[in-house]
Structure formats: structure tokens, C-alpha cells
mmCIF file of N, CA and C in Angstrom:
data_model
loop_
_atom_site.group_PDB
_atom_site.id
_atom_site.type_symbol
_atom_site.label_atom_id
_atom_site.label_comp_id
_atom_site.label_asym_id
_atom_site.label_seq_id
_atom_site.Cartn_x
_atom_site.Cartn_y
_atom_site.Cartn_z
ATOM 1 N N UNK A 21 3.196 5.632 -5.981
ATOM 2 C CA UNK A 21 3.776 4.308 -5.866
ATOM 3 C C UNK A 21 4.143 4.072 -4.411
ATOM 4 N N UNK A 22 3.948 2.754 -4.222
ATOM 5 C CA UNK A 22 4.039 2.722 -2.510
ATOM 6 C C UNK A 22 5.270 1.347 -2.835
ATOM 7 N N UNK A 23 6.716 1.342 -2.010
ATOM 8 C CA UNK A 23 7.561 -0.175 -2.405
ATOM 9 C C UNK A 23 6.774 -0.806 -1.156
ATOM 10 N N UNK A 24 7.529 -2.148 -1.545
ATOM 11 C CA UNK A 24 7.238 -3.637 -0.192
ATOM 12 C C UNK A 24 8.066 -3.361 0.382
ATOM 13 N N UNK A 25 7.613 -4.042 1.488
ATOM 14 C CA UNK A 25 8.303 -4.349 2.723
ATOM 15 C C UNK A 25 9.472 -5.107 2.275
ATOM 16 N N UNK A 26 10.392 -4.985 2.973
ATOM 17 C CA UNK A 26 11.532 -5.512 2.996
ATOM 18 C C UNK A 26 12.750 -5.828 1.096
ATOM 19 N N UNK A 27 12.331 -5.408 0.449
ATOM 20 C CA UNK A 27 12.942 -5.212 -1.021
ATOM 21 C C UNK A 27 13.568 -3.896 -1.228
ATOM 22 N N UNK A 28 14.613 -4.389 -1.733
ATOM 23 C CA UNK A 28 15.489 -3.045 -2.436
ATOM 24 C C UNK A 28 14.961 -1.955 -2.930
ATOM 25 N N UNK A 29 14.871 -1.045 -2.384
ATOM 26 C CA UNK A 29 13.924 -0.161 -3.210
ATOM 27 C C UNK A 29 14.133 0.473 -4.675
ATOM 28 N N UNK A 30 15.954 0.256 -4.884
ATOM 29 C CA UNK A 30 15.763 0.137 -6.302
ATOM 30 C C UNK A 30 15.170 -0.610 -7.195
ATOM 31 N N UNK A 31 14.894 -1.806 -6.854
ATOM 32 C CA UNK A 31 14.302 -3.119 -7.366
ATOM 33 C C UNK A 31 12.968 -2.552 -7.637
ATOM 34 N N UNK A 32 12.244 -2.123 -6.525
ATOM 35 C CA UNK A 32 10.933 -1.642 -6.196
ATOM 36 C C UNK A 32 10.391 -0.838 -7.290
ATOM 37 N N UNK A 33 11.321 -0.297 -7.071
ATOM 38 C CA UNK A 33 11.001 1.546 -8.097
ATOM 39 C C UNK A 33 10.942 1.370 -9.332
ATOM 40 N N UNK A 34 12.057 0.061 -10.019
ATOM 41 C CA UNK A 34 12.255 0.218 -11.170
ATOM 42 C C UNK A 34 10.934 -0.978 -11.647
ATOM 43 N N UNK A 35 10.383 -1.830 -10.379
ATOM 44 C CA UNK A 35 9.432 -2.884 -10.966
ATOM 45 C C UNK A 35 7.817 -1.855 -10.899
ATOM 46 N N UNK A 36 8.080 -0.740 -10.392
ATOM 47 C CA UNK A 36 6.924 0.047 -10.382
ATOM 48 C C UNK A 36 7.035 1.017 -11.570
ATOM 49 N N UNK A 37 8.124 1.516 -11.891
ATOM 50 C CA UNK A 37 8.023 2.325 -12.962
ATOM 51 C C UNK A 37 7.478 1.615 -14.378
ATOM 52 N N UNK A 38 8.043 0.682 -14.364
ATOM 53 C CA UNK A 38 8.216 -0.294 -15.557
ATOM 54 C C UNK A 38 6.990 -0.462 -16.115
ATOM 55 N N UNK A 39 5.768 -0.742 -14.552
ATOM 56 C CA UNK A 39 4.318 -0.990 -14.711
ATOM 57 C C UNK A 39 3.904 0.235 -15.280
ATOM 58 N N UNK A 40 4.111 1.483 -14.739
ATOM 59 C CA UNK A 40 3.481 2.525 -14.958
ATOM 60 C C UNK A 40 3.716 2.847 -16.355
ATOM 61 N N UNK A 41 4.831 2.741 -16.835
ATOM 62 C CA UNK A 41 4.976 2.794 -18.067
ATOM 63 C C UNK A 41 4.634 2.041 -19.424
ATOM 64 N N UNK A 42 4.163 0.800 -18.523
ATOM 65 C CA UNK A 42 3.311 0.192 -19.646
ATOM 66 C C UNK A 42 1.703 0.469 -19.411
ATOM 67 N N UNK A 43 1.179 1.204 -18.884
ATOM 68 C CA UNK A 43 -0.036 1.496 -18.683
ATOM 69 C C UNK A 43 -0.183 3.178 -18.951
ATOM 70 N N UNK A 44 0.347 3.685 -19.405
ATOM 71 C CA UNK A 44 1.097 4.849 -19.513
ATOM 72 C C UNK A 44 0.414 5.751 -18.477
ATOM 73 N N UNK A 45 1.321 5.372 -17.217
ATOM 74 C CA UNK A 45 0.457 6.393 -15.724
ATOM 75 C C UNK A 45 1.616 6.908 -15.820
ATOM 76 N N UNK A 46 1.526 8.355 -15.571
ATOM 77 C CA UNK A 46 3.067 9.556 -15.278
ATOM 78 C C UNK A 46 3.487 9.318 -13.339
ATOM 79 N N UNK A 47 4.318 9.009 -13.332
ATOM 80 C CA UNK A 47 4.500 8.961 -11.702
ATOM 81 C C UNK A 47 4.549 10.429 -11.272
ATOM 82 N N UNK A 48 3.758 10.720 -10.027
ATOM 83 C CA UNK A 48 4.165 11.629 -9.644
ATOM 84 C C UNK A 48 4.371 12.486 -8.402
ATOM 85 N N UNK A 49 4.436 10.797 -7.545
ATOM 86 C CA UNK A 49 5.358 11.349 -6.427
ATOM 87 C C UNK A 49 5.473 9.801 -6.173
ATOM 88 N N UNK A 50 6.666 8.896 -5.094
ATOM 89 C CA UNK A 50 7.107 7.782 -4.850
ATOM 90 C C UNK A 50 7.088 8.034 -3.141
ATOM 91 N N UNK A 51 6.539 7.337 -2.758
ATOM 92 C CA UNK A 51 5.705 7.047 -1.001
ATOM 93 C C UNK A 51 6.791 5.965 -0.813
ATOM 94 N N UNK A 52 7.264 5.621 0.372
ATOM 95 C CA UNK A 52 7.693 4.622 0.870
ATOM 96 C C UNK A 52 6.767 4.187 2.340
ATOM 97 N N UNK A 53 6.111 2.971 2.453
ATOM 98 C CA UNK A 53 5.604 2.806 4.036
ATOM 99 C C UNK A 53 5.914 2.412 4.617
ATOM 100 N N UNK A 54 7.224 2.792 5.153
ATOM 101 C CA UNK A 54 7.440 1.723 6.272
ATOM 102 C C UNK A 54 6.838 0.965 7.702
ATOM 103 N N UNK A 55 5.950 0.998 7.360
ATOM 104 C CA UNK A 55 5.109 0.642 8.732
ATOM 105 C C UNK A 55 4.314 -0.558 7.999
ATOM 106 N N UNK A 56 4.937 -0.889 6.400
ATOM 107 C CA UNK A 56 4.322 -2.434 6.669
ATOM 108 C C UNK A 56 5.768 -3.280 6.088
ATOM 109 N N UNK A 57 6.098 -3.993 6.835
ATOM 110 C CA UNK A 57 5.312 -5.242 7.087
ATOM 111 C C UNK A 57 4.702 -4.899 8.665
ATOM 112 N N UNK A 58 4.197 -6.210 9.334
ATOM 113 C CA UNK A 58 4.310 -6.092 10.890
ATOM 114 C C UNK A 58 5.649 -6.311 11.354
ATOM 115 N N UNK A 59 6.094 -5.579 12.102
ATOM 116 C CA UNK A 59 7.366 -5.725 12.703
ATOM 117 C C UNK A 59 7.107 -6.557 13.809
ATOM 118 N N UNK A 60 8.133 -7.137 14.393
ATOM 119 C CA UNK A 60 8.367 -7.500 15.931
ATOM 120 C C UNK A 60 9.121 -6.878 16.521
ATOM 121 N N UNK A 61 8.580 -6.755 17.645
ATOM 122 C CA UNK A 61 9.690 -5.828 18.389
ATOM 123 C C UNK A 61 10.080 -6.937 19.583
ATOM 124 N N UNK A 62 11.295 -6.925 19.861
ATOM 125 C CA UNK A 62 11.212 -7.679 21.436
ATOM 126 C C UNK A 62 11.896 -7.033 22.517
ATOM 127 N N UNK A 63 11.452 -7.112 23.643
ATOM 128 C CA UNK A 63 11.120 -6.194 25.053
ATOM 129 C C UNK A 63 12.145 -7.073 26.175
ATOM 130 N N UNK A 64 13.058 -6.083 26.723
ATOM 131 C CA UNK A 64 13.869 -6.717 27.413
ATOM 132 C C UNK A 64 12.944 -7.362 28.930
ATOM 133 N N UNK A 65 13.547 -8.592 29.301
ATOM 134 C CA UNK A 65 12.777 -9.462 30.237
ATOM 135 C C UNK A 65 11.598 -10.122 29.593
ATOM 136 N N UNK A 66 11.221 -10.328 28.616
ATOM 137 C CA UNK A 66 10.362 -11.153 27.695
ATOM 138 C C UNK A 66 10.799 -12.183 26.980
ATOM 139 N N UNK A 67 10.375 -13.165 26.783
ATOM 140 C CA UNK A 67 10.822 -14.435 25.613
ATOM 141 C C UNK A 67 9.702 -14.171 24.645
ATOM 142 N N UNK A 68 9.175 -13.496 24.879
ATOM 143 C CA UNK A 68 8.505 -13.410 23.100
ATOM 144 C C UNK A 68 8.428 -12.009 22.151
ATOM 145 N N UNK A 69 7.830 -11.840 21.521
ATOM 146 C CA UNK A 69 7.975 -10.706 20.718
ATOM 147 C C UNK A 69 6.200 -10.343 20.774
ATOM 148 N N UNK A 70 6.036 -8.522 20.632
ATOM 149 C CA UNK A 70 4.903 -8.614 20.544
ATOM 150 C C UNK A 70 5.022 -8.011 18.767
ATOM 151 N N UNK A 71 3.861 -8.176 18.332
ATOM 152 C CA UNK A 71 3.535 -7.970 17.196
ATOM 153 C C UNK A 71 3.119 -6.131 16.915
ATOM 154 N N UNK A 72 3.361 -5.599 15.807
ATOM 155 C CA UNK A 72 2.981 -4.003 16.101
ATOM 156 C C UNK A 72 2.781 -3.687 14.405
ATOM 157 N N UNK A 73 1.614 -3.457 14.684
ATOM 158 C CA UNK A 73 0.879 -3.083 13.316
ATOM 159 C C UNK A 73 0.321 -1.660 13.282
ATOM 160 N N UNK A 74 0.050 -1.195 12.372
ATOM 161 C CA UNK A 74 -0.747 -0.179 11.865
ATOM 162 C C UNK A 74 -1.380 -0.328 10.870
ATOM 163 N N UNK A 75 -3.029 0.154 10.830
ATOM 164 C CA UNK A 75 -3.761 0.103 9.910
ATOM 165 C C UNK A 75 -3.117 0.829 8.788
ATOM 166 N N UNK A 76 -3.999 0.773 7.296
ATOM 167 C CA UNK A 76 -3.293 1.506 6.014
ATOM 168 C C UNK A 76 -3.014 3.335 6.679
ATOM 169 N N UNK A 77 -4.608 3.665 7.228
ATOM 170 C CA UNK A 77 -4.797 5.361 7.045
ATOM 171 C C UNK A 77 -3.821 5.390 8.569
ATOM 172 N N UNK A 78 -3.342 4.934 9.297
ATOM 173 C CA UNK A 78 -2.722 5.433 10.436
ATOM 174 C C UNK A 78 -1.008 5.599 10.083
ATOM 175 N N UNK A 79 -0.797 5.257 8.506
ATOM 176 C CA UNK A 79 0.259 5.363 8.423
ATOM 177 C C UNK A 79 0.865 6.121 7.515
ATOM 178 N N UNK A 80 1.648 6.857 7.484
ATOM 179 C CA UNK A 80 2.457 8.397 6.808
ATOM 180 C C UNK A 80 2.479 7.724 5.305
ATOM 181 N N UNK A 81 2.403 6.632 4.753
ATOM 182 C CA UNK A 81 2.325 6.645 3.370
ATOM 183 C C UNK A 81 0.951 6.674 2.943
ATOM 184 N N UNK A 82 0.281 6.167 3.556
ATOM 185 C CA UNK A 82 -1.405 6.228 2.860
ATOM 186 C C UNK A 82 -2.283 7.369 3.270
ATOM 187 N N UNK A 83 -1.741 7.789 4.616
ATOM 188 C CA UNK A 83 -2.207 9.256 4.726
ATOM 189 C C UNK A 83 -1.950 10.123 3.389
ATOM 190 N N UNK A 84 -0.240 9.876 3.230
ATOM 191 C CA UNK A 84 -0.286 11.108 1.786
ATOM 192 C C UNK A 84 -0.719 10.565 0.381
ATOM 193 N N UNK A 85 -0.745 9.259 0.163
ATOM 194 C CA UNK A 85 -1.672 9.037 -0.858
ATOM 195 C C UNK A 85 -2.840 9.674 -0.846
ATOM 196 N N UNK A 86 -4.042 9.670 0.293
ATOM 197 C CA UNK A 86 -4.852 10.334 0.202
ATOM 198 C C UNK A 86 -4.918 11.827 0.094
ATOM 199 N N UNK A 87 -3.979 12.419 0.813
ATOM 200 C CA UNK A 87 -3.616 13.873 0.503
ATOM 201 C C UNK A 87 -3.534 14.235 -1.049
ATOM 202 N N UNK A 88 -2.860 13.325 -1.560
ATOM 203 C CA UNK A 88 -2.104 14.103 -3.184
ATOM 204 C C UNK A 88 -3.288 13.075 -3.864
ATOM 205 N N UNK A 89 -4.376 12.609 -3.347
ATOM 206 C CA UNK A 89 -5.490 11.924 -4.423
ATOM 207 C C UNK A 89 -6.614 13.453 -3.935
ATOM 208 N N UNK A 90 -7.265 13.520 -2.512
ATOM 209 C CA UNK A 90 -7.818 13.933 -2.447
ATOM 210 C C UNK A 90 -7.385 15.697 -3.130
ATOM 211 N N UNK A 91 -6.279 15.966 -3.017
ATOM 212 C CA UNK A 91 -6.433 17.422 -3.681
ATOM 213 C C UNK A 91 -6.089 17.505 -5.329
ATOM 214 N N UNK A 92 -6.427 16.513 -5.933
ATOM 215 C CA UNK A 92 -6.317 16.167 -7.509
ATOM 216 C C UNK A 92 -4.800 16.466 -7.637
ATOM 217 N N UNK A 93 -3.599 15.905 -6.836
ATOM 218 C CA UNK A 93 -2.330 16.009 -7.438
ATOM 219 C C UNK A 93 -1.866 14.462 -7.904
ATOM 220 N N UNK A 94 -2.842 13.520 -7.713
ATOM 221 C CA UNK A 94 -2.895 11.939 -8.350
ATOM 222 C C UNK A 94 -4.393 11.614 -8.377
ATOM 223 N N UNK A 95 -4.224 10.505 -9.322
ATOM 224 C CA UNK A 95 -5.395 10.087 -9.801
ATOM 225 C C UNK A 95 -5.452 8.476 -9.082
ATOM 226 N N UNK A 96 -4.123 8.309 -8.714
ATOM 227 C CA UNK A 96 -4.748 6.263 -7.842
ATOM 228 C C UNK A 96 -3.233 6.309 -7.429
ATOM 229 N N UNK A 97 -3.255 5.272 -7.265
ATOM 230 C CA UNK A 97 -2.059 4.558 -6.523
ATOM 231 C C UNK A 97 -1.420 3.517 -7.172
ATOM 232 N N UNK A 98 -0.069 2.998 -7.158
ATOM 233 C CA UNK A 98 0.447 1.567 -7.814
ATOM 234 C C UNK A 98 1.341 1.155 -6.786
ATOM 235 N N UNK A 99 0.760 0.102 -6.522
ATOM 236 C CA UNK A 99 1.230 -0.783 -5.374
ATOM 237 C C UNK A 99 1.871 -2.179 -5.975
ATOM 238 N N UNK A 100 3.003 -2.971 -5.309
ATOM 239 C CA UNK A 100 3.318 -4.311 -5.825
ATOM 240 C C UNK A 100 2.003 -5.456 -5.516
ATOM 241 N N UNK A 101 1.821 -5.421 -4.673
ATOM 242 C CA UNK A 101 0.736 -6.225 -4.481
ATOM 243 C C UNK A 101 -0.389 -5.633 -3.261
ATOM 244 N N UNK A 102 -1.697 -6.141 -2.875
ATOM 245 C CA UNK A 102 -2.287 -6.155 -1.814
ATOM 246 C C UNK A 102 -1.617 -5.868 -0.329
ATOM 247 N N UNK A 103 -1.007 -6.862 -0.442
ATOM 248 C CA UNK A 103 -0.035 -6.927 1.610
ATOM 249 C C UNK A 103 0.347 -5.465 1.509
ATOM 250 N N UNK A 104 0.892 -4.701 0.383
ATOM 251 C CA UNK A 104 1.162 -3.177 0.732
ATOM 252 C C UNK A 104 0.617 -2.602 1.323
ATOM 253 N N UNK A 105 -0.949 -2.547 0.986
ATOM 254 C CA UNK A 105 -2.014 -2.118 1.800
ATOM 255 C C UNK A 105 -2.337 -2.411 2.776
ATOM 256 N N UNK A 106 -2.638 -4.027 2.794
ATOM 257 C CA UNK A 106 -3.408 -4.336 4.540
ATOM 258 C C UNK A 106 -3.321 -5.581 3.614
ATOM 259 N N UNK A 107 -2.656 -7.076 4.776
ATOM 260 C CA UNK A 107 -2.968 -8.129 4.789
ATOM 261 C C UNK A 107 -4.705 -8.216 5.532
ATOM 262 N N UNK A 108 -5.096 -7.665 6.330
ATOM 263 C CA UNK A 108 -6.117 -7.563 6.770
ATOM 264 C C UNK A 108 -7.526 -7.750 5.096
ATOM 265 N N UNK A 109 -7.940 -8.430 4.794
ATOM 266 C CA UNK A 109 -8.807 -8.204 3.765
ATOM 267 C C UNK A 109 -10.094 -7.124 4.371
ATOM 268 N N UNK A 110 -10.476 -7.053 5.198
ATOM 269 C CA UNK A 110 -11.517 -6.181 5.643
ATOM 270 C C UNK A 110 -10.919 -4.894 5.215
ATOM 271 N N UNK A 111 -9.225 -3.993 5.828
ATOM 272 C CA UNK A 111 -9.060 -3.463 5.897
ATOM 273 C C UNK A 111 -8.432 -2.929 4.717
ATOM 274 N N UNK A 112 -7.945 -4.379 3.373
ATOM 275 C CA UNK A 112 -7.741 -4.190 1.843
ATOM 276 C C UNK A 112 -8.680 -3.271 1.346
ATOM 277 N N UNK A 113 -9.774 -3.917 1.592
ATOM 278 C CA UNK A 113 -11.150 -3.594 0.717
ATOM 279 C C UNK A 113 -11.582 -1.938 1.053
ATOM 280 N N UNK A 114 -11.745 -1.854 2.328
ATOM 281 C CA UNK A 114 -12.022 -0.492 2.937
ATOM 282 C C UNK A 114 -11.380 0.535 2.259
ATOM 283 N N UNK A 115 -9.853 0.142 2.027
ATOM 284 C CA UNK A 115 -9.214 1.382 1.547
ATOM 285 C C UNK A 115 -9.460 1.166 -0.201
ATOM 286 N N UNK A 116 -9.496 0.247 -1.143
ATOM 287 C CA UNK A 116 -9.920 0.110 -2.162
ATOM 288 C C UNK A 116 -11.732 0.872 -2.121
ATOM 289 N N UNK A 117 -12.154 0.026 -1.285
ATOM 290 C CA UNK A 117 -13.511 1.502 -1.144
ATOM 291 C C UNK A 117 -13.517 2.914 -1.278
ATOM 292 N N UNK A 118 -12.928 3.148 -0.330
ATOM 293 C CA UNK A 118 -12.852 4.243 -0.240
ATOM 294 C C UNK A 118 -11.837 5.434 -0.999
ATOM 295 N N UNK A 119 -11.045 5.221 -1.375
ATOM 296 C CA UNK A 119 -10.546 5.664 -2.547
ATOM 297 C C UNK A 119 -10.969 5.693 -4.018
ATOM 298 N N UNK A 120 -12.066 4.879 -4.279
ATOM 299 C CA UNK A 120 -12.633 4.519 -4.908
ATOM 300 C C UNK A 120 -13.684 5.338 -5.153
ATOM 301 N N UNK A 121 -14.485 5.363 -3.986
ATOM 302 C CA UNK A 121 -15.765 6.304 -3.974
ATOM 303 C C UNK A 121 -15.692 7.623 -3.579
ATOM 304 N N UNK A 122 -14.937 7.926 -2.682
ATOM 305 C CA UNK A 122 -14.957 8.997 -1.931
ATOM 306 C C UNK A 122 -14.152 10.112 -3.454
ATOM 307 N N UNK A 123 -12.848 9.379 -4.286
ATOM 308 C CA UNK A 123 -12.334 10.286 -4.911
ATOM 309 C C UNK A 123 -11.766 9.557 -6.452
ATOM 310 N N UNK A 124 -12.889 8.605 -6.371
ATOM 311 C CA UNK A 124 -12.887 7.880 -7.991
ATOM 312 C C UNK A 124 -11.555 7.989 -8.274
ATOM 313 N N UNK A 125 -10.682 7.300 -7.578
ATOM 314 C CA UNK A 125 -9.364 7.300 -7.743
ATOM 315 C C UNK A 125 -8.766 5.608 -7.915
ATOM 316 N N UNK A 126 -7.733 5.162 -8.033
ATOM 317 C CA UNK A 126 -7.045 3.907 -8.441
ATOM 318 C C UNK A 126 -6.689 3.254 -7.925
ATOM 319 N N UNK A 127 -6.743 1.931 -7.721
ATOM 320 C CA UNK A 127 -5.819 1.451 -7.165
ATOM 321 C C UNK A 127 -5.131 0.134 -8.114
ATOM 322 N N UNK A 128 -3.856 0.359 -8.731
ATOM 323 C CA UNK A 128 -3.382 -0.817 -8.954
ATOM 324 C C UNK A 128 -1.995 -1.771 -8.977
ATOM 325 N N UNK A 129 -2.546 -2.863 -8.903
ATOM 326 C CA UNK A 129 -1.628 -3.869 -8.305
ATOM 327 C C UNK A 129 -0.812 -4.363 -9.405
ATOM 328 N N UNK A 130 0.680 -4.324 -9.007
ATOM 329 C CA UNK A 130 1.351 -5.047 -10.389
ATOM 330 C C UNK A 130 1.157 -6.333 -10.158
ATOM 331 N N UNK A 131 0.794 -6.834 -8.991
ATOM 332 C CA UNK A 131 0.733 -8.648 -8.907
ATOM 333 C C UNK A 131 -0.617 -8.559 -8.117
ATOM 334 N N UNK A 132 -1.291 -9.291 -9.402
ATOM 335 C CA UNK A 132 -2.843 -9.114 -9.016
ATOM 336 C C UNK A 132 -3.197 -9.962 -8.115
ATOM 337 N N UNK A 133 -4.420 -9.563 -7.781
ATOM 338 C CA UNK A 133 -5.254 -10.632 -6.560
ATOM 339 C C UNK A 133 -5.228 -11.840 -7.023
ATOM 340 N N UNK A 134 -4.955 -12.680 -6.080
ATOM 341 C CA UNK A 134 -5.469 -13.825 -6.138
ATOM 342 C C UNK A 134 -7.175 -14.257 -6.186
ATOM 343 N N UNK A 135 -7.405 -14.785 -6.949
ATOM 344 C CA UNK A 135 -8.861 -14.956 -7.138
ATOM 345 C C UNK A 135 -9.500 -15.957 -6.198
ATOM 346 N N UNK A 136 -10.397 -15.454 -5.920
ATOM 347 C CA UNK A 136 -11.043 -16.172 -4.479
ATOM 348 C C UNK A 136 -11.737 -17.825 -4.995
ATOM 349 N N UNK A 137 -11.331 -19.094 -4.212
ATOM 350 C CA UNK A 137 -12.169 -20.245 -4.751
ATOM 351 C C UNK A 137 -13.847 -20.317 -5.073
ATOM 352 N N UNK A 138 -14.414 -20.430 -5.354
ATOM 353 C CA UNK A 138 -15.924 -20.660 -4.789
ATOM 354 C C UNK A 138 -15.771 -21.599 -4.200
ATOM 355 N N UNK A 139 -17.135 -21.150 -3.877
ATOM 356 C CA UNK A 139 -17.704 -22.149 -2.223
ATOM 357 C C UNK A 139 -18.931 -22.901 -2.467
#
């Protein structure tokens, strides 16, 4: 389980358990990432803020998701939504790829995708 950015993490935990338990997934370990949202940082002698991101795999929670997927100590992930991962959609998908293929593993969202319009 990975919480959101900026929410109580009791809130978090108990809106993630709740899921897992109606899907009957055993939790078995709770990740926190703090490295999303994007933060701002602001820099003394500046009027603006710069922006400071990290991709999903550059950051200590999705690194160990992959750790405890890739050595069979989990089978997927349960996230509140997408933005957990990567507002980036290139960089959504990549890690839904690749978790996917590389270790036929999970990924799911308690607040599903939004479904794309056609064009």
C-alpha cells in the first residue's frame, strides 16, 4: 500500500485496508512516498519557487515495492489513485508496464482511472 500525498495517514491506511479487505488482498507491508506530491521549494533571493520531482523508480517507496514484488514477498500494489504513481501518464503507464510484465504483479487503484474521451 502506498498513502497520498498530503492526507492523514490514518485516513489513508484505514481507506486502503478497507479496499484490501474487500478484495480479500492480505497486506503485507505499508510504503509511505513521500516524494509525491511535487513539492516547492523556495530559494532565498528568488521570487519564485522551483518545482522538484522525482520519477516513481527514483523514489524509496516504489523502489521497495519492486523489491518485495520482485523477490515474491507481494504480489501488486494498492494505491489511492494514479497521481500516487506519476501524474506523468507516460511515466503511469511505464510503471503499470512494467510491473506487470517484468513480475505479473498488480496494480490497484481504489479510485479508478478516469476513462479517456474518444477522439
Amino acid at each position: 500500500m502506498v498513502l497520498s500525498p498530503g492526507a492523514s495517514p490514518d485516513e489513508d491506511w484505514h481507506t486502503l485496508q478497507a479496499e484490501a479487505d474487500q478484495h480479500g488482498y492480505a497486506i503485507g507491508a505499508r510504503l509511505h512516498d513521500v516524494a509525491v506530491p511535487v513539492s516547492t521549494t523556495y530559494f532565498p533571493g528568488l521570487r519564485t519557487g522551483r518545482s522538484i520531482y522525482s520519477p516513481p523508480w527514483q523514489r524509496p517507496g516504489w523502489r521497495e515495492v519492486e523489491r518485495l514484488v520482485q523477490g515474491e514477498f507481494a504480489d501488486g500494489v494498492i494505491v489511492l489513485d494514479r497521481h500516487n504513481i506519476s501524474s506523468s501518464d507516460d511515466e503511469y503507464h511505464a510503471v503499470i508496464k512494467h510491473l506487470g510484465e517484468r513480475y505479473q504483479a498488480f496494480v490497484h487503484l481504489v479510485i479508478p482511472e478516469e476513462p479517456t474521451a474518444p477522439t
